[in-house]
Amino acid sequence: MKRSRRSYVFAALFLLAASVASEGVLAGAASPSGTASAGPAPEASPTKGLEDDPPGEEKTPAPALDEWKGAAKIKIHRADKRCNAYRVREWVKIHCSFPAAGAAMITGNPEGVAVWVDRTSMEIEKVAFTPRGVDVIFPVRRGDGRLFELYEWIADYMYPSGHAVSVTISESWVEGEPAPVLTM
Amino acid sequence: MAGLVFFGCGKSGDPKPSGGALSSAPAVSAAPTSSPAAAKRKAPVREGSTISRVPADDALYVADEDHGVVRRVALPLDPNAPSILEIPMPGPPAQVLALDGRVLVTVRDPGLLLIMRVDAEKGLVETARVALPADAWGVAVTPDEKMALVTSAWTHQVSAIEIESGKKRWSLDVAREPRAVVVRPDGTSAYVTHLTGSAITRIDDIGGSPSIKSVSLPPDPARTPSGKTLHASLAYSAVLSDDGKRLFVPRHAIGAMGKTTWHEAWFGTSTVDVLVTATDKPILGKRVPGLPKARTAELEERPGMAGDLSVSAAEFTPFIQPRAVAYRKTAKTLLVAGEGNDLLAELNAQSVSPALQRIKIYKIGSQYDKYVPVAASGGAPSGIALSADEKTAYVFCRATYDIAVVALSDPEAPAPEKKAKEEPPPTARLAADPHENNIAMGRRLFYNATDNITSGGLGCAGCHPEGRDDGHVWHEADIEGHVVFLGEPENTPASLTKSVKGFPRQTPMLAGRVNAKGPYGWQAQNADLVERLKEGFRLHRWAPDIGEGTENQVRARAGYLMAFLRKGLATPPREARDLTEVEQKGKQIFLSERTQCAKCHVPESGYTDREKYAFQRKKPPQGYDDEPKNEFKTPSLTFVAGTPPYFHDGSAATLEQLIEQNNDWMGKTNHLSKEEQAALVAFLKTL
């Protein structure tokens, strides 16, 4: 099903809210050990990826905002430490935080795909140094082959002078392979 | 018949130690001792390369076609004192493939597969010599190691040989310049890559009655202009993933788009294209416009900086002129040898586009010359062999005849906070250049893509691989008063408001065709070869005013290259035989006064009078500009069989088509019958 530009914007608004909400839930999580400490214990990295529980064949609708709030983190191959990946059914959301300039899907099936970047305005001197949220959401289905690029500002002295690829996300589910492959 | 050669005796230009350490000349190796009978060990890899590690893990074999030898290099390898045994070959060896107790060697001229066994005294001894179509090049074996497949590049054939008996089972005609061959895990089919063109060939039923089919594998879909399929070149190598489900083909995507903050692709991009072997379809579909993207407000306010984010902004040449590839099972990565920029690129093999997800670059070249910056060590990597634990890559470097010993990093380890300056890896020198210094420098320049005066990011060998051609019709475009080559109009610099088409200019072959004084150029615009080379330096870049050197700097480079092109570049093999009856008839037609071929294609001067003539007016091919100056120099017909398509615009796909459509424009051919036309073509193919 093709989506119009308007629906991408609409989805982006939901994503913004979902992203802020999910990050907020995680940030506020209590330490797993329950013991008193100077601060919250660092979160353990996820140990399971899509290959451990491959999605089924059913095509489900994109998750609603509430569904992303409680989404499980999943492991990505060669993950960038600035990014986390979450899963709801066959849907994956990758959230990264760094001084982002933009993000784009480069190639692949755009069905269900959404891309979002935090557009909060800030002083120009801070743009190239202040982390912003970037989200990419897509369904994972057999036959997929997709590539995304997330761009980071390059600074010339204090000001943004260009952008370069900071994170590349590849998603594929090749015929004959038992599970999809998600890698950065 | 002694296969033992004392290395370094009486030769000029004795090999110099590398890595800054002085050492004595390499020791003659102790002859390999016979090992007791043991269970047969599987070959580490099933595809050949210029360097191959034996299953017993005590040696490497290196094919050095420039010296006409195979060398056995003992492991463990001490770069300062390598133990080397030199085994002369009956012709230039292209690849080696080490099996347990045996080594397969392809020989280019005459075309041969040598089946050799490891010998305690002589290093290698022939057990079979299999005659093949000339220019035998790539080799691979079936999983049971009973059959070998060999590509013959210039003669565009693939052959199958029973290893035990040394009997050739079959030879098949395939598309132009077959190079790498990879057998599928089931052992019944194989893929073949080609130096020119984007499709690969699949051969089925290799153990029975083989059949071939073309498999579409468009290069670099992530950076292809929307709606187009690009040409590809330089597919020297290919490798399967460990589960056999993906085939990786490193090559060049001519005309693919690339734009980083600092520069743009004029020739295209370096790519690793992935074929899904279960379906024989590329892992990536065609690029479509209008894909989702998002920008910050600040990026939107700077449109010139951003572009439209529809094309990858990744570095478009992480490696230049990919010459070899290895699959690193333990890390699920690919190692690609960049001949043009003297490095090994480690790429994510799990990616849909591995060239866009590089993990690490290992710089191999070192000791760059102060005046003409080409490497004196680690120059032009051409083959890779991995150690048994895959922690070391042995890389044979063809311009400097050494083996770089590269310590591979753990790709899962986190990147260090501060990037330490990495020293180039130690290298073990195997031999000096077989030619004098001018030719040796020319060789290094020919492969080199990083000297800013010679070219803008692509070596001569990038478009003229082995002095041949890439089969592409380039766009000679005027960019604001400067003339440059573009792969496709979409490579027009973004600073221009309108895309430029340019005139069609097919890459000419060089080997064996540049001995005359002059003139040179499709329109005879350059008086001699040095002037043509100087113009070439200006043409082959994206911004003409970048990198121009002083007259002395430019002339020095042109001089070195001229020496190499004329005296160092090997020409394709030519079968020494009498003409057949049909070819004799074709020769008579060619020489006849009625047909007039020889009037311009003068046999005594390389089948060209080097004069320019008005070309028949016709519409340019789609995507090119019309030519105001419609005169072209008579091209040489030497080696013409191997250089389709034809004409400056590539408008004739085959020689048959060229003759058929001539219509008495070049000489007189309308009076020729079909049989006479065929005879004429048969003769042309012998030149």
GROMACS .gro file of C-alpha atoms in nm, chain B residues 194-453:
model
  260
  378HIS     CA    1   3.311  -1.055  -1.677
  379LEU     CA    2   3.554  -0.767  -1.702
  380THR     CA    3   3.303  -0.573  -1.911
  381GLY     CA    4   2.925  -0.554  -1.890
  382SER     CA    5   2.696  -0.585  -1.591
  383ALA     CA    6   2.551  -0.934  -1.638
  384ILE     CA    7   2.715  -1.244  -1.503
  385THR     CA    8   2.698  -1.590  -1.660
  386ARG     CA    9   2.559  -1.900  -1.498
  387ILE     CA   10   2.663  -2.244  -1.624
  388ASP     CA   11   2.441  -2.535  -1.524
  389ASP     CA   12   2.505  -2.907  -1.531
  390ILE     CA   13   2.880  -2.855  -1.533
  391GLY     CA   14   2.934  -3.228  -1.479
  392GLY     CA   15   2.715  -3.331  -1.771
  393SER     CA   16   2.587  -3.129  -2.067
  394PRO     CA   17   2.653  -2.772  -1.964
  395SER     CA   18   2.426  -2.487  -2.061
  396ILE     CA   19   2.476  -2.117  -2.008
  397LYS     CA   20   2.246  -1.832  -1.929
  398SER     CA   21   2.295  -1.465  -1.857
  399VAL     CA   22   2.202  -1.345  -1.508
  400SER     CA   23   2.115  -0.980  -1.462
  401LEU     CA   24   2.309  -0.810  -1.182
  402PRO     CA   25   2.283  -0.434  -1.225
  403PRO     CA   26   2.574  -0.257  -1.054
  404ASP     CA   27   2.521  -0.044  -0.746
  405PRO     CA   28   2.143  -0.001  -0.754
  406ALA     CA   29   2.166   0.231  -0.450
  407ARG     CA   30   2.346   0.489  -0.662
  408THR     CA   31   2.207   0.431  -1.008
  409PRO     CA   32   2.015   0.715  -1.170
  410SER     CA   33   1.645   0.641  -1.151
  411GLY     CA   34   1.517   0.423  -1.432
  412LYS     CA   35   1.862   0.330  -1.565
  413THR     CA   36   2.076   0.021  -1.566
  414LEU     CA   37   2.443   0.103  -1.571
  415HIS     CA   38   2.743  -0.065  -1.724
  416ALA     CA   39   2.989  -0.234  -1.499
  417SER     CA   40   3.356  -0.317  -1.532
  418LEU     CA   41   3.649  -0.471  -1.342
  419ALA     CA   42   3.465  -0.779  -1.212
  420TYR     CA   43   3.792  -0.967  -1.169
  421SER     CA   44   3.674  -1.153  -0.862
  422ALA     CA   45   3.374  -1.300  -0.685
  423VAL     CA   46   3.308  -1.504  -0.373
  424LEU     CA   47   3.017  -1.678  -0.204
  425SER     CA   48   2.906  -1.629   0.155
  426ASP     CA   49   2.985  -1.922   0.383
  427ASP     CA   50   2.630  -2.057   0.347
  428GLY     CA   51   2.637  -2.008  -0.030
  429LYS     CA   52   2.325  -1.796  -0.026
  430ARG     CA   53   2.486  -1.473  -0.144
  431LEU     CA   54   2.731  -1.413  -0.425
  432PHE     CA   55   2.947  -1.103  -0.388
  433VAL     CA   56   3.090  -0.931  -0.696
  434PRO     CA   57   3.319  -0.633  -0.640
  435ARG     CA   58   3.347  -0.411  -0.944
  436HIS     CA   59   3.302  -0.068  -1.085
  437ALA     CA   60   2.961   0.085  -1.153
  438ILE     CA   61   3.026   0.318  -1.446
  439GLY     CA   62   2.809   0.626  -1.420
  440ALA     CA   63   2.679   0.561  -1.069
  441MET     CA   64   2.625   0.873  -0.869
  442GLY     CA   65   2.821   0.976  -0.567
  443LYS     CA   66   2.850   1.299  -0.383
  444THR     CA   67   3.021   1.363  -0.056
  445THR     CA   68   3.063   1.702   0.098
  446TRP     CA   69   3.391   1.742  -0.086
  447HIS     CA   70   3.371   1.585  -0.429
  448GLU     CA   71   3.160   1.408  -0.685
  449ALA     CA   72   3.191   1.093  -0.890
  450TRP     CA   73   3.282   1.158  -1.255
  451PHE     CA   74   3.335   0.798  -1.343
  452GLY     CA   75   3.100   0.618  -1.110
  453THR     CA   76   3.141   0.425  -0.789
  454SER     CA   77   3.312   0.123  -0.648
  455THR     CA   78   3.059  -0.137  -0.554
  456VAL     CA   79   3.009  -0.489  -0.426
  457ASP     CA   80   2.694  -0.625  -0.584
  458VAL     CA   81   2.507  -0.905  -0.412
  459LEU     CA   82   2.320  -1.182  -0.592
  460VAL     CA   83   2.074  -1.402  -0.402
  461THR     CA   84   2.169  -1.747  -0.524
  462ALA     CA   85   1.834  -1.907  -0.439
  463THR     CA   86   1.660  -1.689  -0.695
  464ASP     CA   87   1.945  -1.554  -0.910
  465LYS     CA   88   1.813  -1.208  -0.840
  466PRO     CA   89   2.002  -0.907  -0.707
  467ILE     CA   90   1.942  -0.843  -0.339
  468LEU     CA   91   1.855  -0.484  -0.419
  469GLY     CA   92   1.587  -0.381  -0.661
  470LYS     CA   93   1.600  -0.080  -0.889
  471ARG     CA   94   1.617   0.254  -0.716
  472VAL     CA   95   1.293   0.449  -0.729
  473PRO     CA   96   1.241   0.818  -0.666
  474GLY     CA   97   1.043   0.962  -0.378
  475LEU     CA   98   1.170   0.740  -0.097
  476PRO     CA   99   1.113   0.859   0.261
  477LYS     CA  100   1.357   1.112   0.400
  478ALA     CA  101   1.371   1.372   0.674
  479ARG     CA  102   1.582   1.681   0.726
  480THR     CA  103   1.638   1.913   1.016
  481ALA     CA  104   1.534   2.271   0.963
  482GLU     CA  105   1.900   2.376   0.941
  483LEU     CA  106   1.966   2.131   0.658
  484GLU     CA  107   1.659   2.248   0.473
  485GLU     CA  108   1.789   2.602   0.491
  486ARG     CA  109   2.108   2.490   0.315
  487PRO     CA  110   1.995   2.313  -0.002
  488GLY     CA  111   2.334   2.339  -0.173
  489MET     CA  112   2.493   2.152   0.112
  490ALA     CA  113   2.238   1.875   0.132
  491GLY     CA  114   2.148   1.779  -0.218
  492ASP     CA  115   1.816   1.599  -0.225
  493LEU     CA  116   1.925   1.303  -0.005
  494SER     CA  117   1.806   1.061  -0.272
  495VAL     CA  118   2.149   0.915  -0.343
  496SER     CA  119   2.388   0.765  -0.094
  497ALA     CA  120   2.627   1.022   0.050
  498ALA     CA  121   2.879   0.757   0.150
  499GLU     CA  122   3.234   0.767   0.020
  500PHE     CA  123   3.200   0.638  -0.337
  501THR     CA  124   3.542   0.482  -0.367
  502PRO     CA  125   3.635   0.306  -0.043
  503PHE     CA  126   3.849   0.091  -0.271
  504ILE     CA  127   3.950   0.175  -0.627
  505GLN     CA  128   3.982  -0.085  -0.901
  506PRO     CA  129   3.879  -0.393  -0.702
  507ARG     CA  130   4.113  -0.672  -0.802
  508ALA     CA  131   4.050  -0.952  -0.553
  509VAL     CA  132   3.809  -1.050  -0.277
  510ALA     CA  133   3.812  -1.289   0.017
  511TYR     CA  134   3.530  -1.387   0.251
  512ARG     CA  135   3.620  -1.383   0.618
  513LYS     CA  136   3.391  -1.647   0.771
  514THR     CA  137   3.474  -1.575   1.133
  515ALA     CA  138   3.369  -1.212   1.098
  516LYS     CA  139   3.116  -1.232   0.814
  517THR     CA  140   3.309  -0.966   0.629
  518LEU     CA  141   3.457  -0.923   0.286
  519LEU     CA  142   3.812  -0.815   0.218
  520VAL     CA  143   3.849  -0.635  -0.114
  521ALA     CA  144   4.187  -0.546  -0.261
  522GLY     CA  145   4.195  -0.193  -0.403
  523GLU     CA  146   4.455  -0.201  -0.680
  524GLY     CA  147   4.426   0.172  -0.744
  525ASN     CA  148   4.465   0.300  -0.388
  526ASP     CA  149   4.690   0.030  -0.245
  527LEU     CA  150   4.463  -0.090   0.030
  528LEU     CA  151   4.249  -0.368   0.166
  529ALA     CA  152   3.892  -0.270   0.250
  530GLU     CA  153   3.702  -0.477   0.506
  531LEU     CA  154   3.330  -0.455   0.438
  532ASN     CA  155   3.017  -0.580   0.611
  533ALA     CA  156   2.915  -0.891   0.417
  534GLN     CA  157   2.573  -0.894   0.583
  535SER     CA  158   2.487  -0.562   0.421
  536VAL     CA  159   2.272  -0.533   0.112
  537SER     CA  160   2.545  -0.306  -0.022
  538PRO     CA  161   2.874  -0.397   0.144
  539ALA     CA  162   3.068  -0.111  -0.017
  540LEU     CA  163   2.843   0.131   0.170
  541GLN     CA  164   2.910  -0.034   0.506
  542ARG     CA  165   3.281  -0.050   0.540
  543ILE     CA  166   3.430  -0.167   0.864
  544LYS     CA  167   3.798  -0.090   0.827
  545ILE     CA  168   4.054   0.017   0.574
  546TYR     CA  169   4.400  -0.137   0.585
  547LYS     CA  170   4.643   0.082   0.403
  548ILE     CA  171   4.900  -0.141   0.239
  549GLY     CA  172   5.101   0.089   0.015
  550SER     CA  173   5.401   0.265   0.159
  551GLN     CA  174   5.733   0.430   0.068
  552TYR     CA  175   5.563   0.665  -0.174
  553ASP     CA  176   5.802   0.835  -0.411
  554LYS     CA  177   5.860   1.200  -0.327
  555TYR     CA  178   5.824   1.324  -0.684
  556VAL     CA  179   5.582   1.079  -0.844
  557PRO     CA  180   5.378   0.948  -0.551
  558VAL     CA  181   5.352   0.580  -0.628
  559ALA     CA  182   5.420   0.313  -0.369
  560ALA     CA  183   5.753   0.137  -0.366
  561SER     CA  184   5.606  -0.123  -0.135
  562GLY     CA  185   5.257  -0.270  -0.128
  563GLY     CA  186   5.161  -0.126  -0.464
  564ALA     CA  187   4.857  -0.254  -0.658
  565PRO     CA  188   4.724  -0.537  -0.440
  566SER     CA  189   4.606  -0.816  -0.670
  567GLY     CA  190   4.537  -1.124  -0.457
  568ILE     CA  191   4.440  -1.221  -0.103
  569ALA     CA  192   4.493  -1.537   0.100
  570LEU     CA  193   4.377  -1.565   0.460
  571SER     CA  194   4.556  -1.747   0.736
  572ALA     CA  195   4.384  -2.048   0.887
  573ASP     CA  196   4.260  -1.845   1.185
  574GLU     CA  197   4.160  -1.557   0.954
  575LYS     CA  198   4.355  -1.310   1.164
  576THR     CA  199   4.610  -1.243   0.891
  577ALA     CA  200   4.570  -1.156   0.525
  578TYR     CA  201   4.855  -1.223   0.286
  579VAL     CA  202   4.818  -0.978   0.000
  580PHE     CA  203   5.021  -1.008  -0.320
  581CYS     CA  204   5.098  -0.667  -0.464
  582ARG     CA  205   5.157  -0.672  -0.834
  583ALA     CA  206   5.324  -0.337  -0.895
  584THR     CA  207   5.592  -0.396  -0.632
  585TYR     CA  208   5.612  -0.777  -0.627
  586ASP     CA  209   5.577  -0.816  -0.257
  587ILE     CA  210   5.344  -0.979  -0.008
  588ALA     CA  211   5.190  -0.755   0.255
  589VAL     CA  212   5.126  -0.932   0.584
  590VAL     CA  213   4.815  -0.763   0.719
  591ALA     CA  214   4.704  -0.817   1.077
  592LEU     CA  215   4.325  -0.813   1.061
  593SER     CA  216   4.136  -0.654   1.345
  594ASP     CA  217   3.847  -0.800   1.536
  595PRO     CA  218   3.546  -0.638   1.370
  596GLU     CA  219   3.332  -0.695   1.680
  597ALA     CA  220   3.569  -0.504   1.902
  598PRO     CA  221   3.454  -0.148   1.975
  599ALA     CA  222   3.634   0.122   1.783
  600PRO     CA  223   3.904   0.289   1.994
  601GLU     CA  224   3.820   0.632   2.130
  602LYS     CA  225   4.118   0.784   1.962
  603LYS     CA  226   4.227   0.649   1.629
  604ALA     CA  227   4.591   0.555   1.650
  605LYS     CA  228   4.816   0.621   1.352
  606GLU     CA  229   4.852   0.289   1.182
  607GLU     CA  230   5.178   0.185   1.027
  608PRO     CA  231   5.165   0.006   0.693
  609PRO     CA  232   5.197  -0.369   0.727
  610PRO     CA  233   5.531  -0.540   0.681
  611THR     CA  234   5.595  -0.667   0.331
  612ALA     CA  235   5.807  -0.950   0.202
  613ARG     CA  236   5.972  -0.858  -0.127
  614LEU     CA  237   5.967  -1.143  -0.377
  615ALA     CA  238   6.135  -0.986  -0.677
  616ALA     CA  239   6.244  -0.665  -0.839
  617ASP     CA  240   6.054  -0.531  -1.136
  618PRO     CA  241   6.157  -0.729  -1.445
  619HIS     CA  242   6.211  -0.407  -1.637
  620GLU     CA  243   6.427  -0.097  -1.607
  621ASN     CA  244   6.330   0.191  -1.384
  622ASN     CA  245   6.131   0.398  -1.637
  623ILE     CA  246   5.908   0.105  -1.723
  624ALA     CA  247   5.877   0.005  -1.356
  625MET     CA  248   5.763   0.356  -1.265
  626GLY     CA  249   5.524   0.351  -1.557
  627ARG     CA  250   5.379   0.023  -1.431
  628ARG     CA  251   5.314   0.167  -1.088
  629LEU     CA  252   5.158   0.480  -1.237
  630PHE     CA  253   4.939   0.271  -1.465
  631TYR     CA  254   4.771   0.107  -1.166
  632ASN     CA  255   4.778   0.410  -0.939
  633ALA     CA  256   4.459   0.609  -0.882
  634THR     CA  257   4.581   0.850  -0.617
  635ASP     CA  258   4.832   1.067  -0.802
  636ASN     CA  259   4.638   1.387  -0.847
  637ILE     CA  260   4.825   1.495  -1.157
   0.00000   0.00000   0.00000
